[in-house]
Tab-separated table of C-alpha atoms and ligand atoms in Angstrom:
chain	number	residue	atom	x	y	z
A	963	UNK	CA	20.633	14.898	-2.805
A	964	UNK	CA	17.025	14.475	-1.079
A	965	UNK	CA	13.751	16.016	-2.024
A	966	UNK	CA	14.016	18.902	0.584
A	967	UNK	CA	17.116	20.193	-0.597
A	968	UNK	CA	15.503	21.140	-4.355
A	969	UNK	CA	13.224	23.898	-2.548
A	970	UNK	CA	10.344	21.715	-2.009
A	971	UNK	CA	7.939	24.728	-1.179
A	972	UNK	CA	8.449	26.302	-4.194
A	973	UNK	CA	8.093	22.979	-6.676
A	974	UNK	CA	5.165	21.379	-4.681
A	975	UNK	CA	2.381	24.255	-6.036
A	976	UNK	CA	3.716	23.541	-9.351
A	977	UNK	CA	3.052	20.045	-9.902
A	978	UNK	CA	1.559	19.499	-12.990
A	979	UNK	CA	-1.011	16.773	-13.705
A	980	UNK	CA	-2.012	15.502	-16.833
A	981	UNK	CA	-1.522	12.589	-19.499
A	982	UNK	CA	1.748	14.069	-20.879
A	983	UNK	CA	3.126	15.092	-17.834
A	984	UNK	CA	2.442	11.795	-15.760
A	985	UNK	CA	4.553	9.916	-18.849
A	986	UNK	CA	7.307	12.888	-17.837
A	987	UNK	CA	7.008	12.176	-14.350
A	988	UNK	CA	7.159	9.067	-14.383
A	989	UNK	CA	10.519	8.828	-16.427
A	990	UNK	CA	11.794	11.566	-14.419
A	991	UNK	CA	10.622	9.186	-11.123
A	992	UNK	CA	12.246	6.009	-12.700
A	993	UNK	CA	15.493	7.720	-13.146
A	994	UNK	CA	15.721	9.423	-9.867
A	995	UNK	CA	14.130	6.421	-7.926
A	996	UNK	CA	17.373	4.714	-9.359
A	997	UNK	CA	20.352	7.599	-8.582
A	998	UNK	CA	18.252	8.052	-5.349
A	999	UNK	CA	17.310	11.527	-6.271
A	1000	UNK	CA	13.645	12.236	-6.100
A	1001	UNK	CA	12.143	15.594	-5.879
A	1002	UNK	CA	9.068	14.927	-3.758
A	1003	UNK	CA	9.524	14.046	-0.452
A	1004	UNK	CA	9.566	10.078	0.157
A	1005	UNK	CA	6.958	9.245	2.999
A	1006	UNK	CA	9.947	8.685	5.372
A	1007	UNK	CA	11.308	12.398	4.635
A	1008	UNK	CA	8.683	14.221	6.174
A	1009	UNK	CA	8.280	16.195	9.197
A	1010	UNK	CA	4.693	16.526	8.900
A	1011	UNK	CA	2.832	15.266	11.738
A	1012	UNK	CA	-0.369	13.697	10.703
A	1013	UNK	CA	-1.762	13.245	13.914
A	1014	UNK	CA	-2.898	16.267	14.232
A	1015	UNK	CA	-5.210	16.463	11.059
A	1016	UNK	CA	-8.946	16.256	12.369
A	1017	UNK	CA	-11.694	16.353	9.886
A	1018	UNK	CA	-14.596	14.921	11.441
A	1019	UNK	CA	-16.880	18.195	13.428
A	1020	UNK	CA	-18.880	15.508	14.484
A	1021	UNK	CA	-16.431	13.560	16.818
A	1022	UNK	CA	-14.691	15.084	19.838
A	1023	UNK	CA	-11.379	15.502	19.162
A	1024	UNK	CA	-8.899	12.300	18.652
A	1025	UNK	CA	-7.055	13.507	22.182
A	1026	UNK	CA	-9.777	13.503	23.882
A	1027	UNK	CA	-11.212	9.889	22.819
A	1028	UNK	CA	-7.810	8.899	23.257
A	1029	UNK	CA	-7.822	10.117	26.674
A	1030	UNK	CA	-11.660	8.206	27.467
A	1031	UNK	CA	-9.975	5.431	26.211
A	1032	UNK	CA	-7.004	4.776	28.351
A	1033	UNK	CA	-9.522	6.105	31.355
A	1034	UNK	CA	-11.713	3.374	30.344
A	1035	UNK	CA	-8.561	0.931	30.681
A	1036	UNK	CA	-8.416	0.129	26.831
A	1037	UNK	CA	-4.852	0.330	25.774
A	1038	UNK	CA	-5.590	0.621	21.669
A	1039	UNK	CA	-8.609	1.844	20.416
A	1040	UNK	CA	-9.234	2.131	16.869
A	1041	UNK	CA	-11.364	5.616	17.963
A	1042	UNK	CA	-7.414	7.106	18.486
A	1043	UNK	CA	-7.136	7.227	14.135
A	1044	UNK	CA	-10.037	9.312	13.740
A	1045	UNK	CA	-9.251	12.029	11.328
A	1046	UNK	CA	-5.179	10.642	10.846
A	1047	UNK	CA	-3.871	10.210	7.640
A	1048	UNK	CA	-2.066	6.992	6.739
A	1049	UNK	CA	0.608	7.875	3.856
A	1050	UNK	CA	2.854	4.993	4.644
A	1051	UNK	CA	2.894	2.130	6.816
A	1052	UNK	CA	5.388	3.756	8.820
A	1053	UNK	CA	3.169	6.408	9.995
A	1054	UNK	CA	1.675	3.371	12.197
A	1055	UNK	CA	3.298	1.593	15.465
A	1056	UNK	CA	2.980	-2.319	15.775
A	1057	UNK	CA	-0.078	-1.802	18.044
A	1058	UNK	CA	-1.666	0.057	15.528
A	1059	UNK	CA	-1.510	-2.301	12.727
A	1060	UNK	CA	-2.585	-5.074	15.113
A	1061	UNK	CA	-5.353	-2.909	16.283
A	1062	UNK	CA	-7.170	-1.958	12.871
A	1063	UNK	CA	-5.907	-5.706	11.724
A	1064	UNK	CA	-8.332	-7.221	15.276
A	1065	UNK	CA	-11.204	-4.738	13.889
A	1066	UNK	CA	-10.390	-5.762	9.700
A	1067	UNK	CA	-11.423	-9.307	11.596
A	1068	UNK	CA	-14.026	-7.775	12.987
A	1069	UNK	CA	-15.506	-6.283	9.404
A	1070	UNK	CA	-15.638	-9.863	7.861
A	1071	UNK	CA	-19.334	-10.909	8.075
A	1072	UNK	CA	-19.760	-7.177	6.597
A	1073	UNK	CA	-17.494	-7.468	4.096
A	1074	UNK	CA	-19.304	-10.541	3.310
A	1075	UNK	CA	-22.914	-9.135	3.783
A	1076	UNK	CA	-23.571	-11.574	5.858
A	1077	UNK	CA	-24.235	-8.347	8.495
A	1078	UNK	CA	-25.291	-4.911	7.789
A	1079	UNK	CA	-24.092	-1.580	9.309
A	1080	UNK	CA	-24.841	1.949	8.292
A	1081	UNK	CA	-22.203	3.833	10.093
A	1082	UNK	CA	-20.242	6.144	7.782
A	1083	UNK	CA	-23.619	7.184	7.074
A	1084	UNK	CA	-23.756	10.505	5.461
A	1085	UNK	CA	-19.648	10.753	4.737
A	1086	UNK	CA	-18.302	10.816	1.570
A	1087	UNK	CA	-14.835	9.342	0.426
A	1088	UNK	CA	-13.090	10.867	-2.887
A	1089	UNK	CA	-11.460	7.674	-4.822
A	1090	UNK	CA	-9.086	10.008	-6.257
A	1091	UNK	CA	-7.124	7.937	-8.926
A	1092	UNK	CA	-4.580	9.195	-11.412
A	1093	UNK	CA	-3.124	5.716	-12.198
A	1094	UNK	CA	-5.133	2.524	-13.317
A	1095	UNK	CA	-6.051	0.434	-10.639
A	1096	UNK	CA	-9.003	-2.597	-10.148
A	1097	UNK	CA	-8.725	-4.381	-6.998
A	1098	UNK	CA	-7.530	-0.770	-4.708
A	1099	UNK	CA	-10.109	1.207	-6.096
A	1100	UNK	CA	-12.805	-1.012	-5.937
A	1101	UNK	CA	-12.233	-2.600	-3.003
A	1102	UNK	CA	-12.449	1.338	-1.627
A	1103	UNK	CA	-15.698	1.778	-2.642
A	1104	UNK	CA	-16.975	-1.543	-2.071
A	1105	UNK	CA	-15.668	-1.147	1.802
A	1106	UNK	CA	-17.427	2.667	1.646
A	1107	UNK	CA	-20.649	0.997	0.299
A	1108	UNK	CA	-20.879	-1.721	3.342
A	1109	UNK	CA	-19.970	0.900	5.476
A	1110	UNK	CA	-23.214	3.118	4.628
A	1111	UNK	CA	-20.573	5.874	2.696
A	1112	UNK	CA	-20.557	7.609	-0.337
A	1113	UNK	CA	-17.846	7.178	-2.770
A	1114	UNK	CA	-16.632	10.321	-5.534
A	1115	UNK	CA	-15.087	8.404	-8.047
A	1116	UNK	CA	-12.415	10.354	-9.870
A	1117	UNK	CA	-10.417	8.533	-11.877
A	1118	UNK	CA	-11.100	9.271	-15.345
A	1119	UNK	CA	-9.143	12.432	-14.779
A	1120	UNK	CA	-9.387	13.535	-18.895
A	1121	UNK	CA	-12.958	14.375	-17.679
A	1122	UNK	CA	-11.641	16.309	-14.620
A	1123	UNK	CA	-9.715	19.617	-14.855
A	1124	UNK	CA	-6.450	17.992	-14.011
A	1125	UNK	CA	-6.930	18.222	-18.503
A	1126	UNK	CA	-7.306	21.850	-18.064
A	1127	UNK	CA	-3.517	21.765	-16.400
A	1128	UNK	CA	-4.836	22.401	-12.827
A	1129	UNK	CA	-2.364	21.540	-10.501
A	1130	UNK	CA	-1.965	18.816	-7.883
A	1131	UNK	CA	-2.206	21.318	-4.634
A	1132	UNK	CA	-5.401	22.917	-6.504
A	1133	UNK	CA	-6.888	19.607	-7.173
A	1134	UNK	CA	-6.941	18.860	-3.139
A	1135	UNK	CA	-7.648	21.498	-2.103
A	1136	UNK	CA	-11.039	21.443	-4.534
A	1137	UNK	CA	-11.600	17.419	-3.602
A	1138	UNK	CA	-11.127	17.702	0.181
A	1139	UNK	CA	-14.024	20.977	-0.111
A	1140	UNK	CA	-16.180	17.796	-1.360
A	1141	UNK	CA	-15.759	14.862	0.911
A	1142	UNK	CA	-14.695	13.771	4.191
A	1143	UNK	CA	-12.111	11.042	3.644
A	1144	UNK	CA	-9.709	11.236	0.359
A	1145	UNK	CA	-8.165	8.169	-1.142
A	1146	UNK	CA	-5.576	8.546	-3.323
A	1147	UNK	CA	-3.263	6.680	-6.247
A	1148	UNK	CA	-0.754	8.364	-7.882
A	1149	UNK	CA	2.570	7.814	-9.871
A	1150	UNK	CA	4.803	10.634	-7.886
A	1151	UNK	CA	6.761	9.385	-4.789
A	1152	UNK	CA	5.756	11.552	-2.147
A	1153	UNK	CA	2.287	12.761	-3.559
A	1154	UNK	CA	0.197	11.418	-0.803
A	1155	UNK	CA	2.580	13.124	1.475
A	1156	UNK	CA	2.281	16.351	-0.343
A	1157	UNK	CA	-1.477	16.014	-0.286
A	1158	UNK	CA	-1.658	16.204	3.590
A	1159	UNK	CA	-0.095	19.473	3.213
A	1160	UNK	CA	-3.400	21.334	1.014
A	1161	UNK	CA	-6.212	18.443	2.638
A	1162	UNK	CA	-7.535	18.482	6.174
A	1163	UNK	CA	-9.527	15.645	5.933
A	1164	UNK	CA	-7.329	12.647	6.251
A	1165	UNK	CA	-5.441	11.384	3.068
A	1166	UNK	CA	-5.010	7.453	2.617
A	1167	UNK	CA	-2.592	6.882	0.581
A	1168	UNK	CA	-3.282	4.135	-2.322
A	1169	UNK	CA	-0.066	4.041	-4.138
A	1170	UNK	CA	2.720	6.172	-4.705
A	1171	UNK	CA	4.903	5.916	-7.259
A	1172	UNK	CA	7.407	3.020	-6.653
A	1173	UNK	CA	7.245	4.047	-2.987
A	1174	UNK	CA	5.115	2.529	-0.943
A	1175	UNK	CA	1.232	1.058	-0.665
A	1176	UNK	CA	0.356	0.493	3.025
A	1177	UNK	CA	-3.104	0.140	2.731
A	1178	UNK	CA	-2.222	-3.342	0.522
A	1179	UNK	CA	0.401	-4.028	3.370
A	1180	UNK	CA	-2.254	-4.164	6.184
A	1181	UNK	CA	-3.894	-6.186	3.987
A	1182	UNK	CA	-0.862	-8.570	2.801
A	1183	UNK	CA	-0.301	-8.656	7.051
A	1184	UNK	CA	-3.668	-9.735	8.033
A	1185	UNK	CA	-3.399	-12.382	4.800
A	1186	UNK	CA	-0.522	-13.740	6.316
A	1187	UNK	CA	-1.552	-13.532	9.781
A	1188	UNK	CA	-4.861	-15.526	8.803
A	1189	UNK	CA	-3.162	-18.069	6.785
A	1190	UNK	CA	-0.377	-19.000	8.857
A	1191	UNK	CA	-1.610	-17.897	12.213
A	1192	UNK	CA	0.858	-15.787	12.788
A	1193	UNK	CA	3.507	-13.412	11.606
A	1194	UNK	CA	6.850	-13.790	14.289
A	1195	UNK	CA	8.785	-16.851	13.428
A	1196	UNK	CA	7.921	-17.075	9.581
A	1197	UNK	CA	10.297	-17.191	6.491
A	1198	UNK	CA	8.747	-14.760	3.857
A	1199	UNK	CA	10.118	-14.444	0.398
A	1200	UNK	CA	9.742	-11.859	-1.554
A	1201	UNK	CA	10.126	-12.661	-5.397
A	1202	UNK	CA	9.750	-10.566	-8.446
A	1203	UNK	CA	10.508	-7.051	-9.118
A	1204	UNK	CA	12.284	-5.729	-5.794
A	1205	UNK	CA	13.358	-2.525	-7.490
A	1206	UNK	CA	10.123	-0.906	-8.315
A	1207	UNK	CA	7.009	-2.693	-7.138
A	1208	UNK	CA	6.099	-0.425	-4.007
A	1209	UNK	CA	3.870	-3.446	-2.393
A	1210	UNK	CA	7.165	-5.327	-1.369
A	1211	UNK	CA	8.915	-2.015	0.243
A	1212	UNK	CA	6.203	-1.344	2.298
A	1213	UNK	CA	5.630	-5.130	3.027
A	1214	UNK	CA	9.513	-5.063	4.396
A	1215	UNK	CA	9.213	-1.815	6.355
A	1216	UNK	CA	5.867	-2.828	7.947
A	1217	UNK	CA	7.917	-6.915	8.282
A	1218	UNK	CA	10.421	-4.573	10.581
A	1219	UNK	CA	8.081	-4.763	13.355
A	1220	UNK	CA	7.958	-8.661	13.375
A	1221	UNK	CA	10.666	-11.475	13.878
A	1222	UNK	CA	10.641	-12.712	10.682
A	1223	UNK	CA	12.719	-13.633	8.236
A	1224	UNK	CA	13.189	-12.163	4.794
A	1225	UNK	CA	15.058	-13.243	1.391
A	1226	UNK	CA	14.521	-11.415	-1.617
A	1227	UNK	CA	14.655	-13.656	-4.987
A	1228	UNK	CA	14.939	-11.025	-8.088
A	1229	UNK	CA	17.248	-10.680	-11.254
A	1230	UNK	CA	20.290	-8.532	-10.203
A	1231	UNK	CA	18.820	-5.279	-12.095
A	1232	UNK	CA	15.653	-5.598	-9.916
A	1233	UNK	CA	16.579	-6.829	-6.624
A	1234	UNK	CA	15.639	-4.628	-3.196
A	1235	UNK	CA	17.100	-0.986	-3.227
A	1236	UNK	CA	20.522	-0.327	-1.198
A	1237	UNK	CA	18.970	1.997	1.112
A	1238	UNK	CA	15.996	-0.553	2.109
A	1239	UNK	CA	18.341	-3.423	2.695
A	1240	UNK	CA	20.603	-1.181	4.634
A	1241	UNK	CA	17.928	0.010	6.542
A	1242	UNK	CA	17.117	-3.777	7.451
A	1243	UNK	CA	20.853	-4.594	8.248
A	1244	UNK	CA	20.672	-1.221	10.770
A	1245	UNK	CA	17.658	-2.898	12.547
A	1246	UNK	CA	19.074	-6.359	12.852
A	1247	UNK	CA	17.883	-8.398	10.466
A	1248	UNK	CA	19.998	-10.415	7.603
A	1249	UNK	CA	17.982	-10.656	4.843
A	1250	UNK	CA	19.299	-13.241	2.201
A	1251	UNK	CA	19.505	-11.971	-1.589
A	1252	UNK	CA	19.702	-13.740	-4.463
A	1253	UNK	CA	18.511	-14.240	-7.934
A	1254	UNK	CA	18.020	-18.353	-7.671
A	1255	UNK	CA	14.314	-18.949	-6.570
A	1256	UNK	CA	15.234	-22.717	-6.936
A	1257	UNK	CA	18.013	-21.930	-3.817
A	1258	UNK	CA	15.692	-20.664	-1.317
A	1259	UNK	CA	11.722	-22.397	-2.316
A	1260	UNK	CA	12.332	-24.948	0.442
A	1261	UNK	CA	12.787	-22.716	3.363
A	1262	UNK	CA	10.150	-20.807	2.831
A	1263	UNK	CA	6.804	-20.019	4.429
A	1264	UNK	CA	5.513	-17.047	2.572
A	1265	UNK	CA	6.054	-16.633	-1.046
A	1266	UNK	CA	4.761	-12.865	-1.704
A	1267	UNK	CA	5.312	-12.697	-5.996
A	1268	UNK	CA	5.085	-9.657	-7.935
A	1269	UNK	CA	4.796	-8.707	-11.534
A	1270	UNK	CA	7.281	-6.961	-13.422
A	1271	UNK	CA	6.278	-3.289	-13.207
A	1272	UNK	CA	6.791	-2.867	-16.509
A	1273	UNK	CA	5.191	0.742	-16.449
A	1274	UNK	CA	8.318	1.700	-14.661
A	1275	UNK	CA	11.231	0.765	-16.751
A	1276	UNK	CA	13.037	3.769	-18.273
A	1277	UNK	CA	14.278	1.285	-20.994
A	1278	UNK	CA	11.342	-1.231	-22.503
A	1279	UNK	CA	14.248	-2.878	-23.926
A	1280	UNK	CA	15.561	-3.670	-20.145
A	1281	UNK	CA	11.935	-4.993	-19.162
A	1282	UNK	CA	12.137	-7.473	-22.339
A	1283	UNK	CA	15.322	-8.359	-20.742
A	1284	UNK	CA	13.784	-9.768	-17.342
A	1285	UNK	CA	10.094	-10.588	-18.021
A	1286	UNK	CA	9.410	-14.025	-17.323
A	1287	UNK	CA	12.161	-14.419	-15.035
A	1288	UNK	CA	10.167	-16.480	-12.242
A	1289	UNK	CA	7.348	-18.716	-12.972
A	1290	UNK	CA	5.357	-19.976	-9.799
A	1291	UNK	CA	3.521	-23.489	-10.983
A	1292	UNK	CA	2.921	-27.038	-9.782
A	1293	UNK	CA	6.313	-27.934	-10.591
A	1294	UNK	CA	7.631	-25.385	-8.690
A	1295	UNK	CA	5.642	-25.951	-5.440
A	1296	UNK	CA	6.785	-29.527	-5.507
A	1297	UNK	CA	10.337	-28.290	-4.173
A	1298	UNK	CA	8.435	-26.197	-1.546
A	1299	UNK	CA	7.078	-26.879	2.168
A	1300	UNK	CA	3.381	-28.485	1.713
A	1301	UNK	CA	1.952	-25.676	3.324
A	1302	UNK	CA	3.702	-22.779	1.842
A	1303	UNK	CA	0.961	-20.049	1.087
A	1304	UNK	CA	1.697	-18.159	-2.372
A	1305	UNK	CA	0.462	-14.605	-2.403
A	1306	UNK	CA	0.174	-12.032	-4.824
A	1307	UNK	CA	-0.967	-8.326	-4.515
A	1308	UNK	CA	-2.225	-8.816	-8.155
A	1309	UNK	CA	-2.736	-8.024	-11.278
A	1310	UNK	CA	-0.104	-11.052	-12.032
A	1311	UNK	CA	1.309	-11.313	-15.951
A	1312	UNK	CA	2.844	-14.790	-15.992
A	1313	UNK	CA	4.638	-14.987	-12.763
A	1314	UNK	CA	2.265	-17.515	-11.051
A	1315	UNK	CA	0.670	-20.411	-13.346
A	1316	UNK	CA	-3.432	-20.645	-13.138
A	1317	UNK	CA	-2.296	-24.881	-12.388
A	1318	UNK	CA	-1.948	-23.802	-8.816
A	1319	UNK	CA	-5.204	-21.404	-8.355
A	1320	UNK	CA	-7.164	-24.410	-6.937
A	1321	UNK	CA	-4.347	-25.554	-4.581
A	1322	UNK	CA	-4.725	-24.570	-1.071
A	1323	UNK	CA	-1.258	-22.616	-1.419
A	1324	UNK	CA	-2.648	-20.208	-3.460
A	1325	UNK	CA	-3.688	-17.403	-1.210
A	1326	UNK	CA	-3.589	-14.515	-4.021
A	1327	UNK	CA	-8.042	-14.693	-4.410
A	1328	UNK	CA	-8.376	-15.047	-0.609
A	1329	UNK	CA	-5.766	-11.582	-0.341
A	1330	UNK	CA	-7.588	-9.710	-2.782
A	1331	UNK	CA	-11.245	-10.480	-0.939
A	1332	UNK	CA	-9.013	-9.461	2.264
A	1333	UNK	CA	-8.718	-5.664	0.893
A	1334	UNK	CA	-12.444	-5.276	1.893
A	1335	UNK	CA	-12.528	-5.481	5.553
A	1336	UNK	CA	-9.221	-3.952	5.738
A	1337	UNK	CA	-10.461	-1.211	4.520
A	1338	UNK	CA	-13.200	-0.756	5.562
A	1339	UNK	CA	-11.646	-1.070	9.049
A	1340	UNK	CA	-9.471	2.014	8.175
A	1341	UNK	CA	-12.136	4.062	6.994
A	1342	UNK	CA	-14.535	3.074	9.643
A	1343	UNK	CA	-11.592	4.529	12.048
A	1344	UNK	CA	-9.958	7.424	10.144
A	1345	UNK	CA	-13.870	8.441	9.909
A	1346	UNK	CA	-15.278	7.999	13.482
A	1347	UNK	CA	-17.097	4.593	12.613
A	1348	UNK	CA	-18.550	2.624	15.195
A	1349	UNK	CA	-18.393	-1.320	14.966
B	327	NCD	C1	-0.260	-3.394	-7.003
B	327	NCD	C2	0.065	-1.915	-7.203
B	327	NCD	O1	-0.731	-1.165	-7.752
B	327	NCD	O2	1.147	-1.560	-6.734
B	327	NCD	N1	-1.596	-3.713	-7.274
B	327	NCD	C3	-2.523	-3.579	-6.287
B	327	NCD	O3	-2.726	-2.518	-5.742
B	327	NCD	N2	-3.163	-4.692	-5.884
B	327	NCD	C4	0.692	-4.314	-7.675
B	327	NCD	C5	0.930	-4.180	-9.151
B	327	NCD	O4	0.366	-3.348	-9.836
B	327	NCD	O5	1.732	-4.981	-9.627
């Protein structure tokens, strides 16, 4: 049974957010993630259109500068995602990744401050965190900062009234009174979703649960298109935790809109979810699964690893029973292609050996630095920018 059919209206106003309840949530999340019951809608669920959230009074509306610019001949234009949110990467067509990926190139020299632009002057971007986070958050605010923006950190939310027992609809409703553009982490599947229902301006959605992370994916894409010059044609592996780690299920739905192909290498408890690999099958593609990283290092182009999420297991025991499964190091890479690129959405535990940081596989630095024009791309277009 799906997240609708629990009376969605009625639970959403009552979610609950604080320290004790996250640890509830997210036991109640592990467990449902893995009978395939989970009470807030997954970003796939939804009927909510987000295309037709505007927040910015200053810009015509997205329709119309959608309409200049097909008069203008210009068949994507990343003016078309002012004021949309972008909850997962399926809320975007292939065109519109490759769009905000061309102007994430564009960004670089002022990502690297090599160039200086002031155009989200005067908007203000809530960095509204309720699980830990480094690179995500920071990158945020680091993108709002070359863009000229203002960021509202909230993450320590003991100081916030989230303490107080406020609840999540309340919360947005309070932060999107505040800012222009909210960003948001969170440990509930579906929570970015539900946040588009009590925001108007548009929600990004940093993290959900074990759902999905498509702000990282645009970045993983434009990594990978960088690296390798391209994204049709490649052999990407996916190794680590399948079950859990939400980078790798957004990485294979946004993968769907490329020839590529895909083999997941994780210990039977933790390989891809059923309903993600049958969704692949449906669409075409065979995706080879096994557990033997030594079977499958040779063919591949892309190695995308991922930690253990051990903040997910139900069962600590069960994570003791699978950490330190894979081990990327020199040793390894001599079984692979010479120019296999080795990725990592980071933080990594021991999964990838600091021998290989100074080879030119290791793309996992380079990805991380890659989070800043990506997003500052997106918030430069959700917000009306002008590069
Ligand atoms: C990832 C996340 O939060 O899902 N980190 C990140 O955003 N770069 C991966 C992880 O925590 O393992």
């Amino acid at each position: 049974m799906r997240a609708h059919e629990h009376g969605q209206a009625e639970m959403d106003e009552d979610v609950m957010v604080d320290k004790a309840r996250f640890e509830l949530a997210t036991s109640s999340l592990r467990t449902k993630r893995s009978t395939g019951l989970i009470y807030l809608p997954t970003s796939g669920d939804t009927a909510i259109d987000n295309r037709d959230i505007n927040s910015s009074s200053l810009q015509p509306p997205a329709s119309v500068q959608l309409l200049i610019a097909h008069a203008i001949g210009a068949t994507m234009d990343y003016r078309q995602f002012i004021g949309r949110n972008v909850v997962s990467i399926k809320d975007l067509t292939k065109d519109e990744v490759e769009c905000l990926l061309d102007l994430a190139e564009r960004m670089i020299p002022y990502a690297k401050g090599e160039k200086r632009t002031k155009t989200l002057d005067g908007k203000i971007i809530a960095n509204l965190f309720f699980e830990p986070s480094t690179r995500t958050r920071l990158s945020f605010e680091s993108a709002a900062h070359r863009l000229g923006a203002q960021i509202l950190d909230v993450s320590q939310m003991s100081a916030t009234s989230i303490a107080k027992g406020e609840t999540l609809a309340d919360t947005i409703r309070m932060v999107d009174a505040y800012c222009d553009a909210i960003v948001m982490r969170h440990p509930y599947e579906g929570a970015a979703r539900l946040a588009t229902k009590y925001a108007k301006s548009p929600v990004i959605n940093a993290g959900d649960g074990a759902a999905s992370h498509p702000t990282q994916t645009l970045l993983d894409l434009f990594t990978i298109r960088n690296c390798k010059g391209k994204i049709d044609g490649l052999n990407i592996t996916l190794v680590g935790d399948l079950k859990y780690g939400r980078t790798v299920h957004s990485l294979v739905d946004a993968l769907m809109m490329y020839d590529v192909k895909l083999t997941f290498v994780a210990p039977d408890s933790l390989q891809m979810p059923a309903d993600i690999v049958e969704n692949l099958r449906n669409h075409g593609y065979d995706p080879r699964i096994t557990s033997d990283l030594g079977e499958v290092i040779k063919d591949s182009d892309v190695l995308y690893v991922t930690r253990i999420q051990k903040e997910r297991f139900p069962d600590p025991a069960e994570y003791k029973k699978v950490a330190g499964t894979y081990r990327i190091d020199k040793l390894a890479l001599l079984e692979a292609k010479s120019d296999v690129i080795v990725m990592h959405p980071l933080p990594r535990v021991d999964e990838i050996s600091t021998d290989i940081d100074g080879t030119p596989n290791a793309k996992y630095f380079e990805q991380a630095f890659n989070g800043i024009p990506v997003r500052m791309a997106l918030l430069c277009a959700v917000l009306g920018g002008e590069i």
